[in-house]
Amino acid sequence: MEATALTSPDRLWSAQEVLTRPSPVPAVAGVYGWYFEQPPHPDLDARRLLYVGIAPRYMANRTSTQNLRKRVRYHYRGNAAGSTLRLTLGCLLGLELRRVGSGKRMTFGKVGEATLSQWMADNARVCWIEQEEPWALEAQLISRLDLPLNLDQNGHNAFHSRLKELRAQARQRARDLPIGV
């Protein structure tokens, strides 16, 4: 498994570094890993790999336009509707999830997303490896490593049921609230 660059990276990149132009993140397919200076939950450890993601995801009948650069940058500055990592972190940090727009999408609203982006700028660090078919390596990593912030394919993880329940509760609260902006 070629995961050493993720499990023992030579360096971790901050939001400020990733969001500069030109970005150091290559615009290619690959797997990325997230570490946190301060963990998003007291039961999680700081400064260790807690989540892996891929770009692009596997699509049987069309080609994805995603790549490492787009995904990593989106996680740092996007919103919870387009980033399961942001959704997870915001829920763990106790931010209020809200329905927005037509009411189908859920984010933490302008203030909550800004708060989350700042928390990530202060605490989240990322590394990556280029990988032509990243979904294959992602499955191996999730099955072999303790990655508490990954939900998909990760039911065996000790933190899985707590995280799944926390996210479900946040979604239910959001459904009970009026649509936000």
mmCIF file of C-alpha atoms in Angstrom:
data_model
loop_
_atom_site.group_PDB
_atom_site.id
_atom_site.type_symbol
_atom_site.label_atom_id
_atom_site.label_comp_id
_atom_site.label_asym_id
_atom_site.label_seq_id
_atom_site.Cartn_x
_atom_site.Cartn_y
_atom_site.Cartn_z
ATOM 1 C CA MET A 1 0.000 0.000 0.000
ATOM 2 C CA GLU A 2 1.484 3.376 -1.036
ATOM 3 C CA ALA A 3 -0.091 5.201 1.904
ATOM 4 C CA THR A 4 3.061 6.224 3.759
ATOM 5 C CA ALA A 5 2.862 9.732 2.284
ATOM 6 C CA LEU A 6 -0.543 10.004 3.997
ATOM 7 C CA THR A 7 0.134 8.167 7.264
ATOM 8 C CA SER A 8 3.628 9.622 7.804
ATOM 9 C CA PRO A 9 3.731 12.714 5.581
ATOM 10 C CA ASP A 10 6.903 14.695 5.015
ATOM 11 C CA ARG A 11 4.843 17.829 5.472
ATOM 12 C CA LEU A 12 1.307 19.025 6.094
ATOM 13 C CA TRP A 13 -0.223 21.999 4.309
ATOM 14 C CA SER A 14 -2.297 24.770 5.872
ATOM 15 C CA ALA A 15 -5.328 26.530 4.411
ATOM 16 C CA GLN A 16 -3.237 29.616 3.746
ATOM 17 C CA GLU A 17 -0.723 27.597 1.720
ATOM 18 C CA VAL A 18 -3.336 25.580 -0.192
ATOM 19 C CA LEU A 19 -5.441 28.639 -1.060
ATOM 20 C CA THR A 20 -2.543 30.669 -2.486
ATOM 21 C CA ARG A 21 -2.111 30.998 -6.225
ATOM 22 C CA PRO A 22 -0.495 29.092 -7.697
ATOM 23 C CA SER A 23 -1.717 26.364 -5.335
ATOM 24 C CA PRO A 24 0.785 23.667 -4.347
ATOM 25 C CA VAL A 25 -1.985 21.065 -4.731
ATOM 26 C CA PRO A 26 -1.791 19.399 -8.158
ATOM 27 C CA ALA A 27 -4.847 19.368 -10.428
ATOM 28 C CA VAL A 28 -4.765 15.578 -10.799
ATOM 29 C CA ALA A 29 -6.531 12.511 -9.369
ATOM 30 C CA GLY A 30 -5.497 11.398 -5.916
ATOM 31 C CA VAL A 31 -6.123 10.726 -2.247
ATOM 32 C CA TYR A 32 -5.845 13.353 0.486
ATOM 33 C CA GLY A 33 -5.536 13.028 4.249
ATOM 34 C CA TRP A 34 -6.562 15.438 7.029
ATOM 35 C CA TYR A 35 -4.813 16.079 10.333
ATOM 36 C CA PHE A 36 -5.877 18.567 13.029
ATOM 37 C CA GLU A 37 -3.782 20.656 15.422
ATOM 38 C CA GLN A 38 -6.769 20.637 17.807
ATOM 39 C CA PRO A 39 -9.171 17.719 17.312
ATOM 40 C CA PRO A 40 -12.803 18.549 16.501
ATOM 41 C CA HIS A 41 -14.001 16.286 19.347
ATOM 42 C CA PRO A 42 -12.489 15.514 22.799
ATOM 43 C CA ASP A 43 -12.414 11.753 22.079
ATOM 44 C CA LEU A 44 -10.192 12.240 19.000
ATOM 45 C CA ASP A 45 -6.445 12.697 18.951
ATOM 46 C CA ALA A 46 -4.632 15.763 17.648
ATOM 47 C CA ARG A 47 -1.967 15.596 14.964
ATOM 48 C CA ARG A 48 -2.868 12.218 13.491
ATOM 49 C CA LEU A 49 -4.648 11.170 10.321
ATOM 50 C CA LEU A 50 -8.408 11.335 11.007
ATOM 51 C CA TYR A 51 -9.961 11.441 7.521
ATOM 52 C CA VAL A 52 -9.142 10.507 3.936
ATOM 53 C CA GLY A 53 -10.915 11.644 0.804
ATOM 54 C CA ILE A 54 -10.529 11.185 -2.925
ATOM 55 C CA ALA A 55 -10.806 13.143 -6.124
ATOM 56 C CA PRO A 56 -12.423 12.223 -8.333
ATOM 57 C CA ARG A 57 -14.877 9.710 -6.910
ATOM 58 C CA TYR A 58 -15.632 6.614 -8.972
ATOM 59 C CA MET A 59 -18.272 7.267 -11.630
ATOM 60 C CA ALA A 60 -19.246 4.364 -13.866
ATOM 61 C CA ASN A 61 -21.055 6.301 -16.569
ATOM 62 C CA ARG A 62 -19.466 9.734 -16.762
ATOM 63 C CA THR A 63 -16.186 11.503 -16.138
ATOM 64 C CA SER A 64 -15.817 13.640 -13.034
ATOM 65 C CA THR A 65 -14.290 17.111 -13.327
ATOM 66 C CA GLN A 66 -12.942 16.916 -9.764
ATOM 67 C CA ASN A 67 -9.250 16.769 -8.922
ATOM 68 C CA LEU A 68 -7.105 17.074 -5.790
ATOM 69 C CA ARG A 69 -6.755 20.855 -6.053
ATOM 70 C CA LYS A 70 -10.501 21.501 -6.442
ATOM 71 C CA ARG A 71 -11.507 19.144 -3.608
ATOM 72 C CA VAL A 72 -8.903 20.211 -1.067
ATOM 73 C CA ARG A 73 -9.565 23.900 -1.708
ATOM 74 C CA TYR A 74 -13.326 23.309 -1.489
ATOM 75 C CA HIS A 75 -12.973 21.581 1.885
ATOM 76 C CA TYR A 76 -11.117 24.648 3.209
ATOM 77 C CA ARG A 77 -13.525 27.282 1.878
ATOM 78 C CA GLY A 78 -16.741 25.625 0.629
ATOM 79 C CA ASN A 79 -19.827 24.619 2.608
ATOM 80 C CA ALA A 80 -21.290 21.558 4.319
ATOM 81 C CA ALA A 81 -23.649 20.790 1.419
ATOM 82 C CA GLY A 82 -20.658 20.043 -0.837
ATOM 83 C CA SER A 83 -18.204 18.611 1.698
ATOM 84 C CA THR A 84 -18.917 15.693 3.997
ATOM 85 C CA LEU A 85 -15.733 16.628 5.873
ATOM 86 C CA ARG A 86 -17.111 20.131 6.572
ATOM 87 C CA LEU A 87 -20.477 18.642 7.570
ATOM 88 C CA THR A 88 -18.765 16.272 10.002
ATOM 89 C CA LEU A 89 -16.471 18.929 11.483
ATOM 90 C CA GLY A 90 -19.283 21.461 11.920
ATOM 91 C CA CYS A 91 -21.471 18.869 13.657
ATOM 92 C CA LEU A 92 -18.618 17.836 15.961
ATOM 93 C CA LEU A 93 -17.909 21.496 16.774
ATOM 94 C CA GLY A 94 -21.573 22.106 17.609
ATOM 95 C CA LEU A 95 -22.399 24.498 14.760
ATOM 96 C CA GLU A 96 -26.082 24.775 13.840
ATOM 97 C CA LEU A 97 -26.947 23.058 10.582
ATOM 98 C CA ARG A 98 -29.687 24.825 8.600
ATOM 99 C CA ARG A 99 -31.706 24.180 5.460
ATOM 100 C CA VAL A 100 -30.876 26.821 2.836
ATOM 101 C CA GLY A 101 -32.106 27.854 -0.601
ATOM 102 C CA SER A 102 -34.979 25.610 -1.666
ATOM 103 C CA GLY A 103 -34.658 23.786 1.657
ATOM 104 C CA LYS A 104 -33.019 20.649 0.255
ATOM 105 C CA ARG A 105 -29.413 21.760 0.852
ATOM 106 C CA MET A 106 -28.004 21.997 4.386
ATOM 107 C CA THR A 107 -25.135 24.221 5.460
ATOM 108 C CA PHE A 108 -24.075 26.032 8.602
ATOM 109 C CA GLY A 109 -25.221 29.371 7.123
ATOM 110 C CA LYS A 110 -22.924 32.285 6.292
ATOM 111 C CA VAL A 111 -21.758 32.838 9.877
ATOM 112 C CA GLY A 112 -21.379 29.144 10.700
ATOM 113 C CA GLU A 113 -19.497 28.363 7.498
ATOM 114 C CA ALA A 114 -17.187 31.341 8.120
ATOM 115 C CA THR A 115 -16.606 30.095 11.681
ATOM 116 C CA LEU A 116 -15.834 26.620 10.344
ATOM 117 C CA SER A 117 -13.478 27.994 7.664
ATOM 118 C CA GLN A 118 -11.587 29.917 10.349
ATOM 119 C CA TRP A 119 -11.426 26.856 12.606
ATOM 120 C CA MET A 120 -10.054 24.852 9.677
ATOM 121 C CA ALA A 121 -7.540 27.582 8.834
ATOM 122 C CA ASP A 122 -6.326 27.425 12.433
ATOM 123 C CA ASN A 123 -6.413 23.646 12.897
ATOM 124 C CA ALA A 124 -6.780 21.581 9.703
ATOM 125 C CA ARG A 125 -3.713 20.395 7.818
ATOM 126 C CA VAL A 126 -3.727 18.298 4.674
ATOM 127 C CA CYS A 127 -1.433 16.072 2.644
ATOM 128 C CA TRP A 128 -2.038 14.168 -0.563
ATOM 129 C CA ILE A 129 -0.732 11.624 -3.013
ATOM 130 C CA GLU A 130 -1.391 11.398 -6.700
ATOM 131 C CA GLN A 131 -3.317 8.239 -7.589
ATOM 132 C CA GLU A 132 -4.857 7.407 -10.939
ATOM 133 C CA GLU A 133 -7.760 5.401 -9.447
ATOM 134 C CA PRO A 134 -8.045 6.857 -5.939
ATOM 135 C CA TRP A 135 -11.197 4.928 -4.952
ATOM 136 C CA ALA A 136 -9.238 1.664 -4.796
ATOM 137 C CA LEU A 137 -6.661 3.077 -2.373
ATOM 138 C CA GLU A 138 -9.378 4.834 -0.335
ATOM 139 C CA ALA A 139 -11.136 1.515 0.302
ATOM 140 C CA GLN A 140 -7.839 -0.069 1.426
ATOM 141 C CA LEU A 141 -7.056 2.844 3.752
ATOM 142 C CA ILE A 142 -10.497 2.845 5.358
ATOM 143 C CA SER A 143 -10.401 -0.918 5.912
ATOM 144 C CA ARG A 144 -6.876 -0.901 7.404
ATOM 145 C CA LEU A 145 -6.536 2.387 9.292
ATOM 146 C CA ASP A 146 -8.375 4.001 12.199
ATOM 147 C CA LEU A 147 -10.077 6.901 10.380
ATOM 148 C CA PRO A 148 -12.828 8.073 12.747
ATOM 149 C CA LEU A 149 -14.126 10.917 10.558
ATOM 150 C CA ASN A 150 -14.818 8.693 7.536
ATOM 151 C CA LEU A 151 -18.344 7.256 7.471
ATOM 152 C CA ASP A 152 -18.602 5.513 4.080
ATOM 153 C CA GLN A 153 -17.210 1.932 4.178
ATOM 154 C CA ASN A 154 -16.212 2.505 7.811
ATOM 155 C CA GLY A 155 -18.915 0.865 9.968
ATOM 156 C CA HIS A 156 -16.193 -1.085 11.804
ATOM 157 C CA ASN A 157 -14.719 2.109 13.290
ATOM 158 C CA ALA A 158 -15.373 2.682 17.011
ATOM 159 C CA PHE A 159 -16.411 6.319 16.408
ATOM 160 C CA HIS A 160 -18.722 5.505 13.458
ATOM 161 C CA SER A 161 -22.044 5.094 15.283
ATOM 162 C CA ARG A 162 -21.502 8.228 17.409
ATOM 163 C CA LEU A 163 -20.617 10.345 14.370
ATOM 164 C CA LYS A 164 -23.501 8.959 12.325
ATOM 165 C CA GLU A 165 -25.959 9.705 15.146
ATOM 166 C CA LEU A 166 -24.562 13.216 15.705
ATOM 167 C CA ARG A 167 -24.965 14.049 12.009
ATOM 168 C CA ALA A 168 -28.491 12.558 11.935
ATOM 169 C CA GLN A 169 -29.485 14.667 14.948
ATOM 170 C CA ALA A 170 -28.088 17.823 13.311
ATOM 171 C CA ARG A 171 -30.053 17.082 10.120
ATOM 172 C CA GLN A 172 -33.255 16.468 12.068
ATOM 173 C CA ARG A 173 -32.860 19.747 13.995
ATOM 174 C CA ALA A 174 -32.267 21.529 10.664
ATOM 175 C CA ARG A 175 -35.481 20.033 9.236
ATOM 176 C CA ASP A 176 -37.406 21.350 12.268
ATOM 177 C CA LEU A 177 -36.085 24.911 11.789
ATOM 178 C CA PRO A 178 -37.252 27.425 9.191
ATOM 179 C CA ILE A 179 -35.171 27.665 6.004
ATOM 180 C CA GLY A 180 -32.211 30.007 6.596
ATOM 181 C CA VAL A 181 -30.151 32.182 4.282
#
